[in-house]
mmCIF file of C-alpha atoms and ligand atoms in Angstrom:
data_model
loop_
_atom_site.group_PDB
_atom_site.id
_atom_site.type_symbol
_atom_site.label_atom_id
_atom_site.label_comp_id
_atom_site.label_asym_id
_atom_site.label_seq_id
_atom_site.Cartn_x
_atom_site.Cartn_y
_atom_site.Cartn_z
ATOM 1 C CA UNK A 7 14.704 -13.049 -28.648
ATOM 2 C CA UNK A 8 14.676 -14.802 -25.499
ATOM 3 C CA UNK A 9 15.524 -11.039 -23.868
ATOM 4 C CA UNK A 10 12.239 -10.150 -25.461
ATOM 5 C CA UNK A 11 10.214 -13.052 -24.171
ATOM 6 C CA UNK A 12 11.952 -12.903 -20.617
ATOM 7 C CA UNK A 13 11.437 -9.080 -20.308
ATOM 8 C CA UNK A 14 7.537 -9.653 -21.474
ATOM 9 C CA UNK A 15 7.015 -12.550 -18.814
ATOM 10 C CA UNK A 16 8.686 -10.462 -15.967
ATOM 11 C CA UNK A 17 6.121 -7.680 -16.849
ATOM 12 C CA UNK A 18 3.056 -9.880 -16.550
ATOM 13 C CA UNK A 19 4.583 -11.493 -13.514
ATOM 14 C CA UNK A 20 5.111 -7.879 -11.953
ATOM 15 C CA UNK A 21 1.492 -6.722 -13.291
ATOM 16 C CA UNK A 22 -0.123 -9.720 -11.873
ATOM 17 C CA UNK A 23 1.675 -9.251 -8.335
ATOM 18 C CA UNK A 24 1.238 -5.548 -8.207
ATOM 19 C CA UNK A 25 -2.434 -6.154 -8.686
ATOM 20 C CA UNK A 26 -2.817 -8.376 -5.688
ATOM 21 C CA UNK A 27 -0.687 -5.802 -3.703
ATOM 22 C CA UNK A 28 -3.319 -3.018 -4.748
ATOM 23 C CA UNK A 29 -5.873 -5.048 -2.766
ATOM 24 C CA UNK A 30 -4.551 -4.993 0.759
ATOM 25 C CA UNK A 31 -3.033 -1.375 0.036
ATOM 26 C CA UNK A 32 -6.834 -0.250 -0.632
ATOM 27 C CA UNK A 33 -7.642 -2.173 2.357
ATOM 28 C CA UNK A 34 -5.083 -0.244 4.398
ATOM 29 C CA UNK A 35 -5.944 2.698 2.828
ATOM 30 C CA UNK A 36 -9.549 2.535 3.723
ATOM 31 C CA UNK A 37 -8.571 2.416 7.249
ATOM 32 C CA UNK A 38 -6.581 5.621 7.479
ATOM 33 C CA UNK A 39 -8.729 8.209 9.298
ATOM 34 C CA UNK A 40 -9.851 11.135 6.919
ATOM 35 C CA UNK A 41 -8.077 13.472 9.089
ATOM 36 C CA UNK A 42 -4.421 11.631 9.640
ATOM 37 C CA UNK A 43 -1.971 13.260 7.994
ATOM 38 C CA UNK A 44 -0.736 10.160 6.280
ATOM 39 C CA UNK A 45 -3.955 10.455 4.098
ATOM 40 C CA UNK A 46 -2.762 12.551 1.629
ATOM 41 C CA UNK A 47 0.700 10.789 1.613
ATOM 42 C CA UNK A 48 -1.446 7.460 0.969
ATOM 43 C CA UNK A 49 -3.191 8.859 -1.848
ATOM 44 C CA UNK A 50 -0.301 10.080 -3.611
ATOM 45 C CA UNK A 51 1.379 6.540 -3.154
ATOM 46 C CA UNK A 52 -1.959 4.968 -4.934
ATOM 47 C CA UNK A 53 -1.620 7.687 -7.634
ATOM 48 C CA UNK A 54 2.127 6.853 -8.489
ATOM 49 C CA UNK A 55 1.613 3.158 -8.219
ATOM 50 C CA UNK A 56 -1.700 2.726 -10.141
ATOM 51 C CA UNK A 57 -0.063 4.775 -12.698
ATOM 52 C CA UNK A 58 2.768 2.657 -12.950
ATOM 53 C CA UNK A 59 0.832 -0.490 -13.536
ATOM 54 C CA UNK A 60 -1.045 1.315 -15.719
ATOM 55 C CA UNK A 61 1.937 2.217 -17.620
ATOM 56 C CA UNK A 62 3.273 -1.566 -17.306
ATOM 57 C CA UNK A 63 -0.207 -2.840 -18.753
ATOM 58 C CA UNK A 64 0.118 -0.632 -21.903
ATOM 59 C CA UNK A 65 3.719 -1.432 -22.310
ATOM 60 C CA UNK A 66 2.818 -5.304 -22.096
ATOM 61 C CA UNK A 67 0.035 -4.838 -24.771
ATOM 62 C CA UNK A 68 2.481 -3.583 -26.814
ATOM 63 C CA UNK A 69 5.058 -5.831 -26.344
ATOM 64 C CA UNK A 70 2.550 -8.812 -27.087
ATOM 65 C CA UNK A 71 2.287 -7.838 -30.699
ATOM 66 C CA UNK A 72 6.099 -8.285 -31.179
ATOM 67 C CA UNK A 73 7.373 -10.874 -29.528
ATOM 68 C CA UNK A 74 9.281 -12.315 -32.449
ATOM 69 C CA UNK A 75 11.385 -9.118 -32.521
ATOM 70 C CA UNK A 76 15.148 -9.122 -32.139
ATOM 71 C CA UNK A 77 14.455 -6.021 -29.566
ATOM 72 C CA UNK A 78 11.505 -4.455 -27.705
ATOM 73 C CA UNK A 79 10.144 -1.033 -29.279
ATOM 74 C CA UNK A 80 11.363 2.159 -28.171
ATOM 75 C CA UNK A 81 7.632 3.317 -27.092
ATOM 76 C CA UNK A 82 7.133 0.174 -24.777
ATOM 77 C CA UNK A 83 10.785 0.530 -23.482
ATOM 78 C CA UNK A 84 10.180 4.055 -22.395
ATOM 79 C CA UNK A 85 6.618 3.519 -20.709
ATOM 80 C CA UNK A 86 8.298 0.772 -18.765
ATOM 81 C CA UNK A 87 10.968 3.263 -18.096
ATOM 82 C CA UNK A 88 8.679 5.539 -16.406
ATOM 83 C CA UNK A 89 6.722 2.922 -15.167
ATOM 84 C CA UNK A 90 9.912 1.865 -12.953
ATOM 85 C CA UNK A 91 10.509 5.955 -11.714
ATOM 86 C CA UNK A 92 7.248 6.146 -10.854
ATOM 87 C CA UNK A 93 6.901 2.843 -8.844
ATOM 88 C CA UNK A 94 10.438 3.950 -7.367
ATOM 89 C CA UNK A 95 9.006 6.922 -5.840
ATOM 90 C CA UNK A 96 5.676 5.240 -4.814
ATOM 91 C CA UNK A 97 7.760 3.041 -3.174
ATOM 92 C CA UNK A 98 9.460 5.603 -0.938
ATOM 93 C CA UNK A 99 6.023 7.243 -0.117
ATOM 94 C CA UNK A 100 5.163 3.550 0.628
ATOM 95 C CA UNK A 101 8.375 3.283 3.390
ATOM 96 C CA UNK A 102 7.049 6.684 4.752
ATOM 97 C CA UNK A 103 3.740 5.584 5.483
ATOM 98 C CA UNK A 104 4.420 2.658 7.305
ATOM 99 C CA UNK A 105 8.110 3.491 9.001
ATOM 100 C CA UNK A 106 7.310 7.277 9.763
ATOM 101 C CA UNK A 107 3.239 7.482 10.214
ATOM 102 C CA UNK A 108 2.797 3.643 11.382
ATOM 103 C CA UNK A 109 0.188 2.989 8.751
ATOM 104 C CA UNK A 110 -0.814 -0.688 8.268
ATOM 105 C CA UNK A 111 1.161 -1.596 11.294
ATOM 106 C CA UNK A 112 -1.066 -3.297 13.652
ATOM 107 C CA UNK A 113 -4.250 -2.418 12.666
ATOM 108 C CA UNK A 114 -5.627 -5.856 11.666
ATOM 109 C CA UNK A 115 -5.278 -6.722 15.361
ATOM 110 C CA UNK A 116 -8.530 -4.523 15.853
ATOM 111 C CA UNK A 117 -11.799 -6.119 14.603
ATOM 112 C CA UNK A 118 -14.143 -2.914 15.252
ATOM 113 C CA UNK A 119 -14.070 0.000 13.320
ATOM 114 C CA UNK A 120 -11.733 2.665 13.831
ATOM 115 C CA UNK A 121 -12.536 6.360 14.423
ATOM 116 C CA UNK A 122 -13.232 8.216 11.044
ATOM 117 C CA UNK A 123 -12.109 11.471 12.158
ATOM 118 C CA UNK A 124 -11.295 13.287 15.103
ATOM 119 C CA UNK A 125 -14.520 15.304 17.048
ATOM 120 C CA UNK A 126 -12.624 18.787 17.764
ATOM 121 C CA UNK A 127 -13.917 20.810 20.915
ATOM 122 C CA UNK A 128 -12.608 24.255 21.400
ATOM 123 C CA UNK A 129 -12.369 25.997 24.862
ATOM 124 C CA UNK A 130 -15.008 25.737 27.404
ATOM 125 C CA UNK A 131 -15.181 26.697 30.764
ATOM 126 C CA UNK A 132 -16.999 23.773 31.769
ATOM 127 C CA UNK A 133 -15.776 21.050 34.153
ATOM 128 C CA UNK A 134 -17.630 18.204 32.150
ATOM 129 C CA UNK A 135 -18.172 18.278 28.456
ATOM 130 C CA UNK A 136 -20.218 16.465 26.156
ATOM 131 C CA UNK A 137 -18.655 14.905 23.301
ATOM 132 C CA UNK A 138 -20.756 12.802 21.420
ATOM 133 C CA UNK A 139 -24.046 10.877 21.290
ATOM 134 C CA UNK A 140 -23.907 7.790 23.132
ATOM 135 C CA UNK A 141 -25.171 5.866 20.374
ATOM 136 C CA UNK A 142 -22.560 7.009 18.298
ATOM 137 C CA UNK A 143 -19.744 4.554 20.316
ATOM 138 C CA UNK A 144 -20.532 0.771 19.712
ATOM 139 C CA UNK A 145 -19.285 -2.008 22.112
ATOM 140 C CA UNK A 146 -15.309 -2.340 22.104
ATOM 141 C CA UNK A 147 -15.017 0.974 19.600
ATOM 142 C CA UNK A 148 -13.502 4.091 20.208
ATOM 143 C CA UNK A 149 -13.770 7.627 19.684
ATOM 144 C CA UNK A 150 -10.805 10.186 19.085
ATOM 145 C CA UNK A 151 -11.370 13.380 20.300
ATOM 146 C CA UNK A 152 -9.420 16.653 20.585
ATOM 147 C CA UNK A 153 -10.413 19.058 23.202
ATOM 148 C CA UNK A 154 -8.260 22.588 23.027
ATOM 149 C CA UNK A 155 -5.366 20.360 21.413
ATOM 150 C CA UNK A 156 -5.398 17.754 23.851
ATOM 151 C CA UNK A 157 -5.921 14.228 21.935
ATOM 152 C CA UNK A 158 -7.932 11.704 24.055
ATOM 153 C CA UNK A 159 -9.782 8.468 23.465
ATOM 154 C CA UNK A 160 -13.072 7.272 24.227
ATOM 155 C CA UNK A 161 -13.414 3.883 24.561
ATOM 156 C CA UNK A 162 -16.924 1.583 25.162
ATOM 157 C CA UNK A 163 -16.792 -1.363 27.109
ATOM 158 C CA UNK A 164 -20.023 -3.039 28.208
ATOM 159 C CA UNK A 165 -22.197 -0.043 29.797
ATOM 160 C CA UNK A 166 -19.002 2.280 30.717
ATOM 161 C CA UNK A 167 -17.101 4.443 28.501
ATOM 162 C CA UNK A 168 -13.569 5.218 29.543
ATOM 163 C CA UNK A 169 -11.462 8.164 28.308
ATOM 164 C CA UNK A 170 -7.698 8.229 28.439
ATOM 165 C CA UNK A 171 -4.749 10.039 26.464
ATOM 166 C CA UNK A 172 -4.462 8.897 23.088
ATOM 167 C CA UNK A 173 -0.635 8.632 22.613
ATOM 168 C CA UNK A 174 1.032 5.483 23.859
ATOM 169 C CA UNK A 175 3.428 6.248 26.163
ATOM 170 C CA UNK A 176 6.272 3.890 24.597
ATOM 171 C CA UNK A 177 6.766 5.290 21.316
ATOM 172 C CA UNK A 178 3.220 7.472 20.573
ATOM 173 C CA UNK A 179 1.022 4.901 19.045
ATOM 174 C CA UNK A 180 -2.340 5.786 18.270
ATOM 175 C CA UNK A 181 -4.227 3.928 21.229
ATOM 176 C CA UNK A 182 -7.812 5.083 19.639
ATOM 177 C CA UNK A 183 -6.809 2.227 16.946
ATOM 178 C CA UNK A 184 -5.929 -0.468 19.534
ATOM 179 C CA UNK A 185 -8.233 -3.688 20.578
ATOM 180 C CA UNK A 186 -10.035 -3.706 23.712
ATOM 181 C CA UNK A 187 -9.807 -6.576 25.638
ATOM 182 C CA UNK A 188 -10.774 -7.206 29.414
ATOM 183 C CA UNK A 189 -11.006 -3.661 30.074
ATOM 184 C CA UNK A 190 -7.604 -3.186 28.607
ATOM 185 C CA UNK A 191 -6.517 -1.202 25.861
ATOM 186 C CA UNK A 192 -3.876 -2.942 23.647
ATOM 187 C CA UNK A 193 -1.526 -0.503 21.506
ATOM 188 C CA UNK A 194 -1.668 -1.293 18.130
ATOM 189 C CA UNK A 195 1.963 -0.831 17.294
ATOM 190 C CA UNK A 196 3.981 -2.862 20.041
ATOM 191 C CA UNK A 197 0.974 -4.550 22.226
ATOM 192 C CA UNK A 198 1.667 -2.946 25.509
ATOM 193 C CA UNK A 199 -1.553 -3.086 27.700
ATOM 194 C CA UNK A 200 -2.913 -0.272 29.836
ATOM 195 C CA UNK A 201 -5.825 -0.798 31.940
ATOM 196 C CA UNK A 202 -8.904 1.369 30.882
ATOM 197 C CA UNK A 203 -10.403 2.311 34.486
ATOM 198 C CA UNK A 204 -6.730 3.384 35.979
ATOM 199 C CA UNK A 205 -4.611 4.067 32.964
ATOM 200 C CA UNK A 206 -1.686 1.585 34.643
ATOM 201 C CA UNK A 207 0.781 -0.230 32.017
ATOM 202 C CA UNK A 208 -0.419 -4.190 32.824
ATOM 203 C CA UNK A 209 2.225 -5.539 30.057
ATOM 204 C CA UNK A 210 5.136 -3.575 28.391
ATOM 205 C CA UNK A 211 6.796 -2.465 26.867
ATOM 206 C CA UNK A 212 5.585 0.638 27.911
ATOM 207 C CA UNK A 213 6.780 1.460 31.195
ATOM 208 C CA UNK A 214 4.703 4.498 32.026
ATOM 209 C CA UNK A 215 0.621 4.860 32.851
ATOM 210 C CA UNK A 216 -1.374 6.447 31.001
ATOM 211 C CA UNK A 217 -3.474 9.740 31.825
ATOM 212 C CA UNK A 218 -6.977 8.979 32.262
ATOM 213 C CA UNK A 219 -10.076 11.548 32.389
ATOM 214 C CA UNK A 220 -13.422 10.942 34.229
ATOM 215 C CA UNK A 221 -16.663 10.414 31.949
ATOM 216 C CA UNK A 222 -20.521 9.929 32.248
ATOM 217 C CA UNK A 223 -23.302 8.688 30.036
ATOM 218 C CA UNK A 224 -26.188 10.880 30.855
ATOM 219 C CA UNK A 225 -28.950 12.283 28.757
ATOM 220 C CA UNK A 226 -27.803 9.801 25.846
ATOM 221 C CA UNK A 227 -24.621 11.656 25.679
ATOM 222 C CA UNK A 228 -20.925 10.802 26.692
ATOM 223 C CA UNK A 229 -19.370 13.241 28.849
ATOM 224 C CA UNK A 230 -15.671 13.783 29.776
ATOM 225 C CA UNK A 231 -13.789 15.538 32.025
ATOM 226 C CA UNK A 232 -12.299 18.777 30.351
ATOM 227 C CA UNK A 233 -8.238 18.084 30.485
ATOM 228 C CA UNK A 234 -6.716 20.666 32.431
HETATM 229 S S1 FES B 11 3.839 2.535 20.614
HETATM 230 FE FE1 FES B 11 2.631 1.503 22.024
HETATM 231 S S2 FES B 11 3.908 -0.262 22.375
HETATM 232 FE FE2 FES B 11 5.264 1.067 21.426
#
């Protein structure tokens, strides 16, 4: 009887903590760019975990009707067992999201909205390329732009826009998700800082400067120098 009660209480505890974890998971989910390869993994992670929670919920409801039994019924036991298997796979995907894709790492450091997608521009002979309407880039915000396969960040500080390579020179952290402070971008992963005007490292762990690109704001558009 104690075991039946113990299992029931443990199940309720898991349900409550799972629901709390889901809130934070959902917040992280909304910050992933639509075209980020991790978005699909995150969707699967969410489906597995939510299904597991639903199965645990049904199992707990069934168990609550027979708490004076000597042992749990076969159906609630089977539901819980399937839930554990789904949760294990969901956890594996969660580890992949954090350790391989850097999801949920450092995004809290950025107060302004993250880029929702990547602006893709294909080959052009122009020296300067119009990438977006200037009003789309608010103070402290960034755009992520792919020009012929080179991915850049356009960042707005005051009246100026700055362009530089997307991937941090330390471990390839996504600088379009970094915070902008005092004309510097701070890598969201390990906090390296780079001067937006020159690309120079102002604080490690990165040791190699960023490649920067000239920009202009004219005719209501942001123009950027085409990468070579
Ligand atoms: S990846 Fe940017 S500081 Fe490590």
